[in-house]
């Protein structure tokens, strides 16, 4: 795959996080929704794509080039990928900010999910780049955090996310689908999307909830 080729996402963009979560439940795959403390920097943000993972750990010294690993990582991002940052919930520093966002957006990234903290909130919002995190901290990660691994399975927000897993992040929460189960889950989610449209229409038309439930078995 060339560096300019968008990553294929086999999911209707109209599918919501709740529909994806319900579809995971139907296939017996549970525990795939990240900690609700990981939220969008602003309501209405949405990111859908495949995971490109990086893990941060505490650092005791600055090191000679503390940013080299992240520079190489961001420069490797493919269009349509969601950057997934596993920081173990650490509040020692921010792991992401305006310039990283600008670089990732320029690479065509779909967004960022970080179970730690980010900074430059106002400037990131001006970029219009979807960022999800526990919150904001103005502190640079030099001599506080360092990159320990890239493109390896990571635990982010309490969920194991592997490179290439499907990630959907929106106001309702963040769902990760294992690549090995995505075809079945995506098919169910898209069917649920279509069915829920009929359910909504019937309910708004005055149908009783019990009647609708018995007809579609979807709520």
PDB file of N, CA and C in Angstrom, residues 55-161:
ATOM      1  N   UNK A  55       2.217   3.631  22.057  1.00  0.00           N
ATOM      2  CA  UNK A  55       2.111   3.534  23.516  1.00  0.00           C
ATOM      3  C   UNK A  55       3.150   4.422  24.183  1.00  0.00           C
ATOM      4  N   UNK A  56       2.675   5.231  25.138  1.00  0.00           N
ATOM      5  CA  UNK A  56       3.541   6.090  25.940  1.00  0.00           C
ATOM      6  C   UNK A  56       3.710   5.496  27.337  1.00  0.00           C
ATOM      7  N   UNK A  57       4.907   5.685  27.905  1.00  0.00           N
ATOM      8  CA  UNK A  57       5.173   5.290  29.287  1.00  0.00           C
ATOM      9  C   UNK A  57       5.919   6.433  29.974  1.00  0.00           C
ATOM     10  N   UNK A  58       5.919   6.453  31.309  1.00  0.00           N
ATOM     11  CA  UNK A  58       6.658   7.505  32.020  1.00  0.00           C
ATOM     12  C   UNK A  58       8.144   7.479  31.668  1.00  0.00           C
ATOM     13  N   UNK A  59       8.737   8.652  31.624  1.00  0.00           N
ATOM     14  CA  UNK A  59      10.167   8.788  31.341  1.00  0.00           C
ATOM     15  C   UNK A  59      10.823   9.580  32.457  1.00  0.00           C
ATOM     16  N   UNK A  60      12.058   9.239  32.770  1.00  0.00           N
ATOM     17  CA  UNK A  60      12.755   9.927  33.845  1.00  0.00           C
ATOM     18  C   UNK A  60      13.645  11.050  33.383  1.00  0.00           C
ATOM     19  N   UNK A  61      14.073  10.967  32.111  1.00  0.00           N
ATOM     20  CA  UNK A  61      14.953  12.002  31.566  1.00  0.00           C
ATOM     21  C   UNK A  61      14.456  12.398  30.184  1.00  0.00           C
ATOM     22  N   UNK A  62      14.937  13.541  29.721  1.00  0.00           N
ATOM     23  CA  UNK A  62      14.458  14.057  28.445  1.00  0.00           C
ATOM     24  C   UNK A  62      14.960  13.243  27.260  1.00  0.00           C
ATOM     25  N   UNK A  63      16.165  12.722  27.358  1.00  0.00           N
ATOM     26  CA  UNK A  63      16.743  12.059  26.207  1.00  0.00           C
ATOM     27  C   UNK A  63      17.240  13.088  25.204  1.00  0.00           C
ATOM     28  N   UNK A  64      18.088  12.644  24.298  1.00  0.00           N
ATOM     29  CA  UNK A  64      18.690  13.580  23.351  1.00  0.00           C
ATOM     30  C   UNK A  64      17.674  14.103  22.341  1.00  0.00           C
ATOM     31  N   UNK A  65      16.799  13.212  21.863  1.00  0.00           N
ATOM     32  CA  UNK A  65      15.800  13.595  20.870  1.00  0.00           C
ATOM     33  C   UNK A  65      14.437  13.036  21.285  1.00  0.00           C
ATOM     34  N   UNK A  66      13.750  13.661  22.235  1.00  0.00           N
ATOM     35  CA  UNK A  66      12.516  13.087  22.790  1.00  0.00           C
ATOM     36  C   UNK A  66      11.359  13.009  21.805  1.00  0.00           C
ATOM     37  N   UNK A  67      11.448  13.727  20.671  1.00  0.00           N
ATOM     38  CA  UNK A  67      10.321  13.759  19.739  1.00  0.00           C
ATOM     39  C   UNK A  67      10.523  12.873  18.513  1.00  0.00           C
ATOM     40  N   UNK A  68      11.719  12.311  18.341  1.00  0.00           N
ATOM     41  CA  UNK A  68      12.020  11.567  17.119  1.00  0.00           C
ATOM     42  C   UNK A  68      11.027  10.439  16.856  1.00  0.00           C
ATOM     43  N   UNK A  69      10.729   9.669  17.892  1.00  0.00           N
ATOM     44  CA  UNK A  69       9.843   8.515  17.698  1.00  0.00           C
ATOM     45  C   UNK A  69       8.442   8.950  17.258  1.00  0.00           C
ATOM     46  N   UNK A  70       7.924  10.044  17.847  1.00  0.00           N
ATOM     47  CA  UNK A  70       6.600  10.502  17.451  1.00  0.00           C
ATOM     48  C   UNK A  70       6.617  11.134  16.063  1.00  0.00           C
ATOM     49  N   UNK A  71       7.698  11.799  15.717  1.00  0.00           N
ATOM     50  CA  UNK A  71       7.814  12.358  14.368  1.00  0.00           C
ATOM     51  C   UNK A  71       7.740  11.238  13.332  1.00  0.00           C
ATOM     52  N   UNK A  72       8.513  10.183  13.558  1.00  0.00           N
ATOM     53  CA  UNK A  72       8.508   9.053  12.625  1.00  0.00           C
ATOM     54  C   UNK A  72       7.132   8.384  12.596  1.00  0.00           C
ATOM     55  N   UNK A  73       6.515   8.268  13.764  1.00  0.00           N
ATOM     56  CA  UNK A  73       5.197   7.635  13.849  1.00  0.00           C
ATOM     57  C   UNK A  73       4.162   8.426  13.049  1.00  0.00           C
ATOM     58  N   UNK A  74       4.086   9.734  13.275  1.00  0.00           N
ATOM     59  CA  UNK A  74       3.080  10.556  12.593  1.00  0.00           C
ATOM     60  C   UNK A  74       3.348  10.595  11.089  1.00  0.00           C
ATOM     61  N   UNK A  75       4.613  10.618  10.717  1.00  0.00           N
ATOM     62  CA  UNK A  75       4.949  10.629   9.293  1.00  0.00           C
ATOM     63  C   UNK A  75       4.559   9.317   8.607  1.00  0.00           C
ATOM     64  N   UNK A  76       4.296   8.267   9.396  1.00  0.00           N
ATOM     65  CA  UNK A  76       3.916   6.970   8.823  1.00  0.00           C
ATOM     66  C   UNK A  76       2.403   6.783   8.731  1.00  0.00           C
ATOM     67  N   UNK A  77       1.632   7.720   9.279  1.00  0.00           N
ATOM     68  CA  UNK A  77       0.172   7.588   9.290  1.00  0.00           C
ATOM     69  C   UNK A  77      -0.373   7.596   7.865  1.00  0.00           C
ATOM     70  N   UNK A  78      -1.332   6.705   7.610  1.00  0.00           N
ATOM     71  CA  UNK A  78      -1.964   6.609   6.301  1.00  0.00           C
ATOM     72  C   UNK A  78      -3.309   7.334   6.297  1.00  0.00           C
ATOM     73  N   UNK A  79      -3.734   7.845   5.157  1.00  0.00           N
ATOM     74  CA  UNK A  79      -5.049   8.483   5.082  1.00  0.00           C
ATOM     75  C   UNK A  79      -6.150   7.537   5.555  1.00  0.00           C
ATOM     76  N   UNK A  80      -7.019   8.056   6.422  1.00  0.00           N
ATOM     77  CA  UNK A  80      -8.134   7.262   6.925  1.00  0.00           C
ATOM     78  C   UNK A  80      -7.852   6.518   8.207  1.00  0.00           C
ATOM     79  N   UNK A  81      -6.632   6.596   8.726  1.00  0.00           N
ATOM     80  CA  UNK A  81      -6.330   5.909   9.980  1.00  0.00           C
ATOM     81  C   UNK A  81      -6.689   6.780  11.184  1.00  0.00           C
ATOM     82  N   UNK A  82      -7.026   6.114  12.282  1.00  0.00           N
ATOM     83  CA  UNK A  82      -7.250   6.781  13.561  1.00  0.00           C
ATOM     84  C   UNK A  82      -6.033   6.507  14.441  1.00  0.00           C
ATOM     85  N   UNK A  83      -5.377   7.551  14.886  1.00  0.00           N
ATOM     86  CA  UNK A  83      -4.244   7.389  15.796  1.00  0.00           C
ATOM     87  C   UNK A  83      -4.779   7.020  17.174  1.00  0.00           C
ATOM     88  N   UNK A  84      -4.319   5.903  17.704  1.00  0.00           N
ATOM     89  CA  UNK A  84      -4.739   5.434  19.023  1.00  0.00           C
ATOM     90  C   UNK A  84      -3.540   5.509  19.953  1.00  0.00           C
ATOM     91  N   UNK A  85      -3.625   6.395  20.947  1.00  0.00           N
ATOM     92  CA  UNK A  85      -2.524   6.623  21.881  1.00  0.00           C
ATOM     93  C   UNK A  85      -2.866   6.000  23.228  1.00  0.00           C
ATOM     94  N   UNK A  86      -2.081   5.031  23.634  1.00  0.00           N
ATOM     95  CA  UNK A  86      -2.246   4.393  24.941  1.00  0.00           C
ATOM     96  C   UNK A  86      -1.262   5.024  25.912  1.00  0.00           C
ATOM     97  N   UNK A  87      -1.789   5.770  26.878  1.00  0.00           N
ATOM     98  CA  UNK A  87      -0.935   6.446  27.854  1.00  0.00           C
ATOM     99  C   UNK A  87      -1.229   5.981  29.272  1.00  0.00           C
ATOM    100  N   UNK A  88      -2.058   4.955  29.396  1.00  0.00           N
ATOM    101  CA  UNK A  88      -2.365   4.421  30.714  1.00  0.00           C
ATOM    102  C   UNK A  88      -3.078   5.402  31.619  1.00  0.00           C
ATOM    103  N   UNK A  89      -3.735   6.396  31.027  1.00  0.00           N
ATOM    104  CA  UNK A  89      -4.443   7.390  31.833  1.00  0.00           C
ATOM    105  C   UNK A  89      -3.537   8.384  32.524  1.00  0.00           C
ATOM    106  N   UNK A  90      -2.253   8.384  32.200  1.00  0.00           N
ATOM    107  CA  UNK A  90      -1.295   9.259  32.885  1.00  0.00           C
ATOM    108  C   UNK A  90      -1.628  10.729  32.683  1.00  0.00           C
ATOM    109  N   UNK A  91      -1.519  11.491  33.779  1.00  0.00           N
ATOM    110  CA  UNK A  91      -1.708  12.944  33.696  1.00  0.00           C
ATOM    111  C   UNK A  91      -0.396  13.695  33.879  1.00  0.00           C
ATOM    112  N   UNK A  92       0.723  12.989  33.683  1.00  0.00           N
ATOM    113  CA  UNK A  92       2.034  13.631  33.831  1.00  0.00           C
ATOM    114  C   UNK A  92       2.242  14.723  32.804  1.00  0.00           C
ATOM    115  N   UNK A  93       1.654  14.547  31.636  1.00  0.00           N
ATOM    116  CA  UNK A  93       1.830  15.534  30.571  1.00  0.00           C
ATOM    117  C   UNK A  93       0.789  15.274  29.490  1.00  0.00           C
ATOM    118  N   UNK A  94       0.751  16.170  28.525  1.00  0.00           N
ATOM    119  CA  UNK A  94      -0.009  15.917  27.302  1.00  0.00           C
ATOM    120  C   UNK A  94       0.836  15.037  26.381  1.00  0.00           C
ATOM    121  N   UNK A  95       0.166  14.247  25.565  1.00  0.00           N
ATOM    122  CA  UNK A  95       0.859  13.415  24.577  1.00  0.00           C
ATOM    123  C   UNK A  95       0.632  13.903  23.155  1.00  0.00           C
ATOM    124  N   UNK A  96      -0.211  14.928  23.015  1.00  0.00           N
ATOM    125  CA  UNK A  96      -0.631  15.357  21.679  1.00  0.00           C
ATOM    126  C   UNK A  96      -1.007  16.832  21.744  1.00  0.00           C
ATOM    127  N   UNK A  97      -0.879  17.536  20.622  1.00  0.00           N
ATOM    128  CA  UNK A  97      -1.230  18.944  20.613  1.00  0.00           C
ATOM    129  C   UNK A  97      -1.488  19.463  19.214  1.00  0.00           C
ATOM    130  N   UNK A  98      -1.375  20.779  19.062  1.00  0.00           N
ATOM    131  CA  UNK A  98      -1.736  21.432  17.796  1.00  0.00           C
ATOM    132  C   UNK A  98      -0.879  20.964  16.627  1.00  0.00           C
ATOM    133  N   UNK A  99       0.431  20.964  16.790  1.00  0.00           N
ATOM    134  CA  UNK A  99       1.299  20.669  15.651  1.00  0.00           C
ATOM    135  C   UNK A  99       1.218  19.199  15.251  1.00  0.00           C
ATOM    136  N   UNK A 100       1.098  18.304  16.229  1.00  0.00           N
ATOM    137  CA  UNK A 100       0.886  16.900  15.897  1.00  0.00           C
ATOM    138  C   UNK A 100      -0.440  16.752  15.150  1.00  0.00           C
ATOM    139  N   UNK A 101      -1.473  17.487  15.594  1.00  0.00           N
ATOM    140  CA  UNK A 101      -2.772  17.419  14.924  1.00  0.00           C
ATOM    141  C   UNK A 101      -2.670  17.907  13.487  1.00  0.00           C
ATOM    142  N   UNK A 102      -1.950  19.016  13.299  1.00  0.00           N
ATOM    143  CA  UNK A 102      -1.795  19.567  11.953  1.00  0.00           C
ATOM    144  C   UNK A 102      -1.078  18.579  11.042  1.00  0.00           C
ATOM    145  N   UNK A 103      -0.036  17.942  11.580  1.00  0.00           N
ATOM    146  CA  UNK A 103       0.712  16.970  10.778  1.00  0.00           C
ATOM    147  C   UNK A 103      -0.143  15.757  10.445  1.00  0.00           C
ATOM    148  N   UNK A 104      -0.909  15.276  11.430  1.00  0.00           N
ATOM    149  CA  UNK A 104      -1.762  14.106  11.204  1.00  0.00           C
ATOM    150  C   UNK A 104      -2.881  14.440  10.221  1.00  0.00           C
ATOM    151  N   UNK A 105      -3.463  15.619  10.364  1.00  0.00           N
ATOM    152  CA  UNK A 105      -4.505  16.036   9.425  1.00  0.00           C
ATOM    153  C   UNK A 105      -3.938  16.142   8.016  1.00  0.00           C
ATOM    154  N   UNK A 106      -2.742  16.693   7.915  1.00  0.00           N
ATOM    155  CA  UNK A 106      -2.102  16.788   6.613  1.00  0.00           C
ATOM    156  C   UNK A 106      -1.828  15.438   5.988  1.00  0.00           C
ATOM    157  N   UNK A 107      -1.623  14.429   6.830  1.00  0.00           N
ATOM    158  CA  UNK A 107      -1.410  13.065   6.344  1.00  0.00           C
ATOM    159  C   UNK A 107      -2.721  12.381   5.975  1.00  0.00           C
ATOM    160  N   UNK A 108      -3.845  13.009   6.331  1.00  0.00           N
ATOM    161  CA  UNK A 108      -5.145  12.421   6.015  1.00  0.00           C
ATOM    162  C   UNK A 108      -5.719  11.558   7.117  1.00  0.00           C
ATOM    163  N   UNK A 109      -5.161  11.662   8.334  1.00  0.00           N
ATOM    164  CA  UNK A 109      -5.678  10.865   9.452  1.00  0.00           C
ATOM    165  C   UNK A 109      -7.131  11.225   9.729  1.00  0.00           C
ATOM    166  N   UNK A 110      -7.886  10.242  10.216  1.00  0.00           N
ATOM    167  CA  UNK A 110      -9.305  10.456  10.506  1.00  0.00           C
ATOM    168  C   UNK A 110      -9.520  11.081  11.875  1.00  0.00           C
ATOM    169  N   UNK A 111      -8.541  10.966  12.765  1.00  0.00           N
ATOM    170  CA  UNK A 111      -8.674  11.528  14.101  1.00  0.00           C
ATOM    171  C   UNK A 111      -7.706  10.880  15.061  1.00  0.00           C
ATOM    172  N   UNK A 112      -7.843  11.248  16.339  1.00  0.00           N
ATOM    173  CA  UNK A 112      -6.964  10.748  17.397  1.00  0.00           C
ATOM    174  C   UNK A 112      -7.806  10.339  18.592  1.00  0.00           C
ATOM    175  N   UNK A 113      -7.463   9.191  19.164  1.00  0.00           N
ATOM    176  CA  UNK A 113      -8.054   8.735  20.420  1.00  0.00           C
ATOM    177  C   UNK A 113      -6.913   8.533  21.404  1.00  0.00           C
ATOM    178  N   UNK A 114      -6.957   9.226  22.532  1.00  0.00           N
ATOM    179  CA  UNK A 114      -5.879   9.164  23.522  1.00  0.00           C
ATOM    180  C   UNK A 114      -6.479   8.949  24.903  1.00  0.00           C
ATOM    181  N   UNK A 115      -6.030   7.915  25.595  1.00  0.00           N
ATOM    182  CA  UNK A 115      -6.555   7.704  26.948  1.00  0.00           C
ATOM    183  C   UNK A 115      -5.730   8.444  28.000  1.00  0.00           C
ATOM    184  N   UNK A 116      -4.916   9.387  27.533  1.00  0.00           N
ATOM    185  CA  UNK A 116      -4.213  10.314  28.403  1.00  0.00           C
ATOM    186  C   UNK A 116      -4.721  11.717  28.135  1.00  0.00           C
ATOM    187  N   UNK A 117      -3.800  12.674  28.118  1.00  0.00           N
ATOM    188  CA  UNK A 117      -4.182  14.083  27.989  1.00  0.00           C
ATOM    189  C   UNK A 117      -3.555  14.710  26.755  1.00  0.00           C
ATOM    190  N   UNK A 118      -4.196  15.770  26.284  1.00  0.00           N
ATOM    191  CA  UNK A 118      -3.711  16.509  25.121  1.00  0.00           C
ATOM    192  C   UNK A 118      -3.623  17.991  25.501  1.00  0.00           C
ATOM    193  N   UNK A 119      -3.098  18.803  24.607  1.00  0.00           N
ATOM    194  CA  UNK A 119      -3.019  20.233  24.889  1.00  0.00           C
ATOM    195  C   UNK A 119      -3.360  21.050  23.637  1.00  0.00           C
ATOM    196  N   UNK A 120      -3.309  22.371  23.775  1.00  0.00           N
ATOM    197  CA  UNK A 120      -3.638  23.287  22.671  1.00  0.00           C
ATOM    198  C   UNK A 120      -5.082  23.113  22.217  1.00  0.00           C
ATOM    199  N   UNK A 121      -5.985  22.949  23.164  1.00  0.00           N
ATOM    200  CA  UNK A 121      -7.370  22.637  22.821  1.00  0.00           C
ATOM    201  C   UNK A 121      -7.962  23.623  21.819  1.00  0.00           C
ATOM    202  N   UNK A 122      -7.843  24.908  22.108  1.00  0.00           N
ATOM    203  CA  UNK A 122      -8.427  25.906  21.219  1.00  0.00           C
ATOM    204  C   UNK A 122      -7.876  25.835  19.815  1.00  0.00           C
ATOM    205  N   UNK A 123      -6.572  25.646  19.693  1.00  0.00           N
ATOM    206  CA  UNK A 123      -5.942  25.597  18.382  1.00  0.00           C
ATOM    207  C   UNK A 123      -6.295  24.309  17.639  1.00  0.00           C
ATOM    208  N   UNK A 124      -6.423  23.213  18.385  1.00  0.00           N
ATOM    209  CA  UNK A 124      -6.838  21.958  17.758  1.00  0.00           C
ATOM    210  C   UNK A 124      -8.265  22.090  17.227  1.00  0.00           C
ATOM    211  N   UNK A 125      -9.126  22.741  18.011  1.00  0.00           N
ATOM    212  CA  UNK A 125     -10.504  22.935  17.569  1.00  0.00           C
ATOM    213  C   UNK A 125     -10.548  23.794  16.305  1.00  0.00           C
ATOM    214  N   UNK A 126      -9.684  24.792  16.222  1.00  0.00           N
ATOM    215  CA  UNK A 126      -9.642  25.621  15.021  1.00  0.00           C
ATOM    216  C   UNK A 126      -9.256  24.810  13.790  1.00  0.00           C
ATOM    217  N   UNK A 127      -8.446  23.778  13.996  1.00  0.00           N
ATOM    218  CA  UNK A 127      -8.040  22.924  12.878  1.00  0.00           C
ATOM    219  C   UNK A 127      -9.197  22.054  12.385  1.00  0.00           C
ATOM    220  N   UNK A 128     -10.206  21.849  13.249  1.00  0.00           N
ATOM    221  CA  UNK A 128     -11.318  20.987  12.876  1.00  0.00           C
ATOM    222  C   UNK A 128     -10.931  19.525  12.819  1.00  0.00           C
ATOM    223  N   UNK A 129      -9.935  19.142  13.623  1.00  0.00           N
ATOM    224  CA  UNK A 129      -9.430  17.770  13.614  1.00  0.00           C
ATOM    225  C   UNK A 129     -10.002  17.024  14.814  1.00  0.00           C
ATOM    226  N   UNK A 130     -10.647  15.858  14.619  1.00  0.00           N
ATOM    227  CA  UNK A 130     -11.271  15.141  15.729  1.00  0.00           C
ATOM    228  C   UNK A 130     -10.237  14.577  16.708  1.00  0.00           C
ATOM    229  N   UNK A 131     -10.312  15.027  17.948  1.00  0.00           N
ATOM    230  CA  UNK A 131      -9.418  14.537  19.001  1.00  0.00           C
ATOM    231  C   UNK A 131     -10.264  14.140  20.208  1.00  0.00           C
ATOM    232  N   UNK A 132     -10.014  12.938  20.703  1.00  0.00           N
ATOM    233  CA  UNK A 132     -10.701  12.392  21.865  1.00  0.00           C
ATOM    234  C   UNK A 132      -9.656  12.106  22.935  1.00  0.00           C
ATOM    235  N   UNK A 133      -9.892  12.545  24.171  1.00  0.00           N
ATOM    236  CA  UNK A 133      -8.910  12.375  25.242  1.00  0.00           C
ATOM    237  C   UNK A 133      -9.601  12.474  26.596  1.00  0.00           C
ATOM    238  N   UNK A 134      -8.842  12.199  27.659  1.00  0.00           N
ATOM    239  CA  UNK A 134      -9.376  12.345  29.010  1.00  0.00           C
ATOM    240  C   UNK A 134      -9.554  13.800  29.398  1.00  0.00           C
ATOM    241  N   UNK A 135      -8.761  14.654  28.793  1.00  0.00           N
ATOM    242  CA  UNK A 135      -8.813  16.064  29.135  1.00  0.00           C
ATOM    243  C   UNK A 135      -7.594  16.765  28.589  1.00  0.00           C
ATOM    244  N   UNK A 136      -7.363  17.968  29.088  1.00  0.00           N
ATOM    245  CA  UNK A 136      -6.237  18.756  28.605  1.00  0.00           C
ATOM    246  C   UNK A 136      -5.265  19.084  29.729  1.00  0.00           C
ATOM    247  N   UNK A 137      -3.995  19.122  29.374  1.00  0.00           N
ATOM    248  CA  UNK A 137      -2.904  19.538  30.258  1.00  0.00           C
ATOM    249  C   UNK A 137      -1.921  20.311  29.392  1.00  0.00           C
ATOM    250  N   UNK A 138      -1.429  21.458  29.825  1.00  0.00           N
ATOM    251  CA  UNK A 138      -0.528  22.246  28.981  1.00  0.00           C
ATOM    252  C   UNK A 138       0.915  21.761  28.998  1.00  0.00           C
ATOM    253  N   UNK A 139       1.180  20.670  29.699  1.00  0.00           N
ATOM    254  CA  UNK A 139       2.555  20.231  29.969  1.00  0.00           C
ATOM    255  C   UNK A 139       3.124  19.418  28.814  1.00  0.00           C
ATOM    256  N   UNK A 140       4.332  19.761  28.380  1.00  0.00           N
ATOM    257  CA  UNK A 140       5.036  19.018  27.342  1.00  0.00           C
ATOM    258  C   UNK A 140       5.514  17.672  27.890  1.00  0.00           C
ATOM    259  N   UNK A 141       5.590  16.661  27.016  1.00  0.00           N
ATOM    260  CA  UNK A 141       5.974  15.337  27.519  1.00  0.00           C
ATOM    261  C   UNK A 141       7.486  15.129  27.639  1.00  0.00           C
ATOM    262  N   UNK A 142       8.290  16.083  27.236  1.00  0.00           N
ATOM    263  CA  UNK A 142       9.746  15.965  27.385  1.00  0.00           C
ATOM    264  C   UNK A 142      10.108  15.694  28.849  1.00  0.00           C
ATOM    265  N   UNK A 143      10.903  14.660  29.077  1.00  0.00           N
ATOM    266  CA  UNK A 143      11.366  14.265  30.415  1.00  0.00           C
ATOM    267  C   UNK A 143      10.230  13.796  31.326  1.00  0.00           C
ATOM    268  N   UNK A 144       9.059  13.557  30.744  1.00  0.00           N
ATOM    269  CA  UNK A 144       7.932  13.062  31.541  1.00  0.00           C
ATOM    270  C   UNK A 144       7.352  11.770  30.968  1.00  0.00           C
ATOM    271  N   UNK A 145       7.191  11.736  29.648  1.00  0.00           N
ATOM    272  CA  UNK A 145       6.665  10.555  28.974  1.00  0.00           C
ATOM    273  C   UNK A 145       7.529  10.279  27.747  1.00  0.00           C
ATOM    274  N   UNK A 146       7.488   9.047  27.272  1.00  0.00           N
ATOM    275  CA  UNK A 146       8.222   8.696  26.060  1.00  0.00           C
ATOM    276  C   UNK A 146       7.471   7.609  25.305  1.00  0.00           C
ATOM    277  N   UNK A 147       7.750   7.509  24.029  1.00  0.00           N
ATOM    278  CA  UNK A 147       7.163   6.451  23.204  1.00  0.00           C
ATOM    279  C   UNK A 147       7.860   5.133  23.521  1.00  0.00           C
ATOM    280  N   UNK A 148       7.049   4.114  23.854  1.00  0.00           N
ATOM    281  CA  UNK A 148       7.613   2.803  24.172  1.00  0.00           C
ATOM    282  C   UNK A 148       7.400   1.792  23.050  1.00  0.00           C
ATOM    283  N   UNK A 149       6.349   1.982  22.262  1.00  0.00           N
ATOM    284  CA  UNK A 149       6.061   1.031  21.187  1.00  0.00           C
ATOM    285  C   UNK A 149       5.142   1.680  20.163  1.00  0.00           C
ATOM    286  N   UNK A 150       5.275   1.273  18.908  1.00  0.00           N
ATOM    287  CA  UNK A 150       4.374   1.725  17.852  1.00  0.00           C
ATOM    288  C   UNK A 150       3.912   0.519  17.042  1.00  0.00           C
ATOM    289  N   UNK A 151       2.691   0.607  16.553  1.00  0.00           N
ATOM    290  CA  UNK A 151       2.095  -0.432  15.726  1.00  0.00           C
ATOM    291  C   UNK A 151       2.183  -1.816  16.379  1.00  0.00           C
ATOM    292  N   UNK A 152       1.869  -1.825  17.683  1.00  0.00           N
ATOM    293  CA  UNK A 152       1.711  -3.060  18.442  1.00  0.00           C
ATOM    294  C   UNK A 152       0.365  -2.991  19.155  1.00  0.00           C
ATOM    295  N   UNK A 153      -0.217  -4.149  19.542  1.00  0.00           N
ATOM    296  CA  UNK A 153      -1.461  -4.100  20.315  1.00  0.00           C
ATOM    297  C   UNK A 153      -1.247  -3.291  21.596  1.00  0.00           C
ATOM    298  N   UNK A 154      -2.199  -2.405  21.900  1.00  0.00           N
ATOM    299  CA  UNK A 154      -2.108  -1.563  23.092  1.00  0.00           C
ATOM    300  C   UNK A 154      -3.439  -1.619  23.837  1.00  0.00           C
ATOM    301  N   UNK A 155      -3.384  -1.325  25.122  1.00  0.00           N
ATOM    302  CA  UNK A 155      -4.607  -1.185  25.902  1.00  0.00           C
ATOM    303  C   UNK A 155      -4.900   0.296  26.053  1.00  0.00           C
ATOM    304  N   UNK A 156      -5.970   0.742  25.413  1.00  0.00           N
ATOM    305  CA  UNK A 156      -6.355   2.145  25.426  1.00  0.00           C
ATOM    306  C   UNK A 156      -7.760   2.265  25.997  1.00  0.00           C
ATOM    307  N   UNK A 157      -7.897   3.032  27.064  1.00  0.00           N
ATOM    308  CA  UNK A 157      -9.209   3.170  27.680  1.00  0.00           C
ATOM    309  C   UNK A 157      -9.784   1.861  28.156  1.00  0.00           C
ATOM    310  N   UNK A 158      -8.899   0.928  28.541  1.00  0.00           N
ATOM    311  CA  UNK A 158      -9.339  -0.363  29.059  1.00  0.00           C
ATOM    312  C   UNK A 158      -9.653  -1.404  28.000  1.00  0.00           C
ATOM    313  N   UNK A 159      -9.430  -1.077  26.724  1.00  0.00           N
ATOM    314  CA  UNK A 159      -9.730  -1.997  25.628  1.00  0.00           C
ATOM    315  C   UNK A 159      -8.457  -2.307  24.846  1.00  0.00           C
ATOM    316  N   UNK A 160      -8.256  -3.589  24.540  1.00  0.00           N
ATOM    317  CA  UNK A 160      -7.108  -3.984  23.733  1.00  0.00           C
ATOM    318  C   UNK A 160      -7.388  -3.634  22.276  1.00  0.00           C
ATOM    319  N   UNK A 161      -6.541  -2.774  21.716  1.00  0.00           N
ATOM    320  CA  UNK A 161      -6.695  -2.331  20.326  1.00  0.00           C
ATOM    321  C   UNK A 161      -5.438  -2.723  19.560  1.00  0.00           C
TER     322      UNK A 161
END
